[in-house]
Amino acid sequence: MFNYIILCILVPSIIFPSPVEDFLNPEKKEKLQLLLKIRFLKKILRKKNT
């Protein structure tokens, strides 16, 4: 039971970044967005090529 409670607290904090971290470290957020865009574009290109 205790492990379940800890999981319920930790998992959202890991999955959803805090707004404070985004504010203090905007470069990290921009890099992440750029990586996600690149992955998305690669997927689109793969679908077009097949």
Short mmCIF file of N, CA and C in Angstrom, two decimals, residues 4-50:
data_model
loop_
_atom_site.label_atom_id
_atom_site.label_comp_id
_atom_site.label_asym_id
_atom_site.label_seq_id
_atom_site.Cartn_x
_atom_site.Cartn_y
_atom_site.Cartn_z
N TYR A 4 2.36 1.89 -3.38
CA TYR A 4 1.38 2.43 -4.32
C TYR A 4 1.22 3.94 -4.13
N ILE A 5 1.18 4.38 -2.90
CA ILE A 5 1.04 5.81 -2.61
C ILE A 5 2.26 6.57 -3.13
N ILE A 6 3.43 6.02 -2.92
CA ILE A 6 4.64 6.68 -3.41
C ILE A 6 4.63 6.74 -4.94
N LEU A 7 4.21 5.67 -5.58
CA LEU A 7 4.12 5.67 -7.04
C LEU A 7 3.15 6.73 -7.53
N CYS A 8 2.02 6.85 -6.87
CA CYS A 8 1.02 7.84 -7.27
C CYS A 8 1.56 9.27 -7.14
N ILE A 9 2.48 9.47 -6.24
CA ILE A 9 3.06 10.80 -6.07
C ILE A 9 4.22 11.03 -7.03
N LEU A 10 5.06 10.02 -7.21
CA LEU A 10 6.27 10.19 -8.01
C LEU A 10 6.02 10.20 -9.51
N VAL A 11 5.17 9.33 -9.99
CA VAL A 11 4.98 9.21 -11.43
C VAL A 11 4.50 10.51 -12.06
N PRO A 12 3.47 11.17 -11.53
CA PRO A 12 3.07 12.44 -12.15
C PRO A 12 4.17 13.50 -12.09
N SER A 13 4.94 13.52 -11.03
CA SER A 13 6.00 14.52 -10.93
C SER A 13 7.10 14.26 -11.95
N ILE A 14 7.29 13.02 -12.34
CA ILE A 14 8.29 12.69 -13.35
C ILE A 14 7.74 12.96 -14.75
N ILE A 15 6.49 12.60 -14.97
CA ILE A 15 5.90 12.74 -16.30
C ILE A 15 5.64 14.20 -16.66
N PHE A 16 5.09 14.95 -15.73
CA PHE A 16 4.73 16.34 -16.00
C PHE A 16 5.78 17.27 -15.41
N PRO A 17 6.53 17.98 -16.26
CA PRO A 17 7.55 18.89 -15.73
C PRO A 17 6.92 20.09 -15.04
N SER A 18 7.61 20.61 -14.10
CA SER A 18 7.06 21.74 -13.35
C SER A 18 7.22 23.03 -14.14
N PRO A 19 6.28 23.95 -14.03
CA PRO A 19 6.39 25.24 -14.70
C PRO A 19 7.60 26.04 -14.22
N VAL A 20 7.97 25.85 -12.97
CA VAL A 20 9.13 26.57 -12.44
C VAL A 20 10.39 26.13 -13.17
N GLU A 21 10.51 24.85 -13.41
CA GLU A 21 11.69 24.35 -14.13
C GLU A 21 11.73 24.91 -15.55
N ASP A 22 10.57 25.00 -16.20
CA ASP A 22 10.51 25.58 -17.54
C ASP A 22 10.94 27.04 -17.52
N PHE A 23 10.53 27.75 -16.49
CA PHE A 23 10.87 29.16 -16.39
C PHE A 23 12.36 29.36 -16.14
N LEU A 24 12.92 28.53 -15.27
CA LEU A 24 14.33 28.69 -14.91
C LEU A 24 15.27 28.13 -15.98
N ASN A 25 14.78 27.22 -16.78
CA ASN A 25 15.64 26.57 -17.77
C ASN A 25 14.95 26.52 -19.13
N PRO A 26 14.74 27.66 -19.78
CA PRO A 26 13.99 27.66 -21.05
C PRO A 26 14.73 26.96 -22.19
N GLU A 27 16.07 26.95 -22.14
CA GLU A 27 16.82 26.28 -23.20
C GLU A 27 16.50 24.79 -23.25
N LYS A 28 16.37 24.20 -22.09
CA LYS A 28 16.05 22.77 -22.02
C LYS A 28 14.69 22.50 -22.66
N LYS A 29 13.74 23.36 -22.39
CA LYS A 29 12.40 23.19 -22.96
C LYS A 29 12.44 23.34 -24.48
N GLU A 30 13.20 24.32 -24.96
CA GLU A 30 13.30 24.52 -26.40
C GLU A 30 13.96 23.33 -27.08
N LYS A 31 14.99 22.78 -26.46
CA LYS A 31 15.65 21.61 -27.04
C LYS A 31 14.70 20.42 -27.11
N LEU A 32 13.93 20.24 -26.06
CA LEU A 32 12.98 19.14 -26.04
C LEU A 32 11.94 19.31 -27.14
N GLN A 33 11.44 20.53 -27.31
CA GLN A 33 10.45 20.78 -28.35
C GLN A 33 11.04 20.54 -29.73
N LEU A 34 12.28 20.94 -29.92
CA LEU A 34 12.94 20.73 -31.20
C LEU A 34 13.11 19.24 -31.48
N LEU A 35 13.52 18.48 -30.48
CA LEU A 35 13.67 17.04 -30.66
C LEU A 35 12.34 16.38 -31.01
N LEU A 36 11.28 16.81 -30.35
CA LEU A 36 9.96 16.24 -30.64
C LEU A 36 9.52 16.56 -32.07
N LYS A 37 9.80 17.78 -32.53
CA LYS A 37 9.46 18.16 -33.90
C LYS A 37 10.23 17.32 -34.91
N ILE A 38 11.51 17.11 -34.64
CA ILE A 38 12.34 16.31 -35.54
C ILE A 38 11.82 14.88 -35.62
N ARG A 39 11.48 14.30 -34.48
CA ARG A 39 10.94 12.94 -34.48
C ARG A 39 9.64 12.87 -35.27
N PHE A 40 8.80 13.87 -35.09
CA PHE A 40 7.52 13.89 -35.79
C PHE A 40 7.73 13.97 -37.30
N LEU A 41 8.65 14.84 -37.71
CA LEU A 41 8.93 14.98 -39.13
C LEU A 41 9.53 13.70 -39.72
N LYS A 42 10.36 13.03 -38.97
CA LYS A 42 10.94 11.77 -39.44
C LYS A 42 9.85 10.73 -39.64
N LYS A 43 8.89 10.68 -38.74
CA LYS A 43 7.79 9.72 -38.88
C LYS A 43 6.99 10.02 -40.13
N ILE A 44 6.73 11.28 -40.38
CA ILE A 44 5.96 11.66 -41.57
C ILE A 44 6.72 11.26 -42.83
N LEU A 45 8.02 11.52 -42.85
CA LEU A 45 8.82 11.17 -44.02
C LEU A 45 8.84 9.67 -44.25
N ARG A 46 8.93 8.89 -43.20
CA ARG A 46 8.92 7.44 -43.34
C ARG A 46 7.61 6.96 -43.95
N LYS A 47 6.51 7.55 -43.50
CA LYS A 47 5.21 7.14 -44.02
C LYS A 47 5.08 7.49 -45.50
N LYS A 48 5.63 8.64 -45.90
CA LYS A 48 5.56 9.04 -47.30
C LYS A 48 6.42 8.14 -48.18
N ASN A 49 7.54 7.69 -47.65
CA ASN A 49 8.45 6.86 -48.44
C ASN A 49 7.96 5.43 -48.61
N THR A 50 7.08 4.97 -47.76
CA THR A 50 6.62 3.59 -47.87
C THR A 50 5.33 3.49 -48.63
#
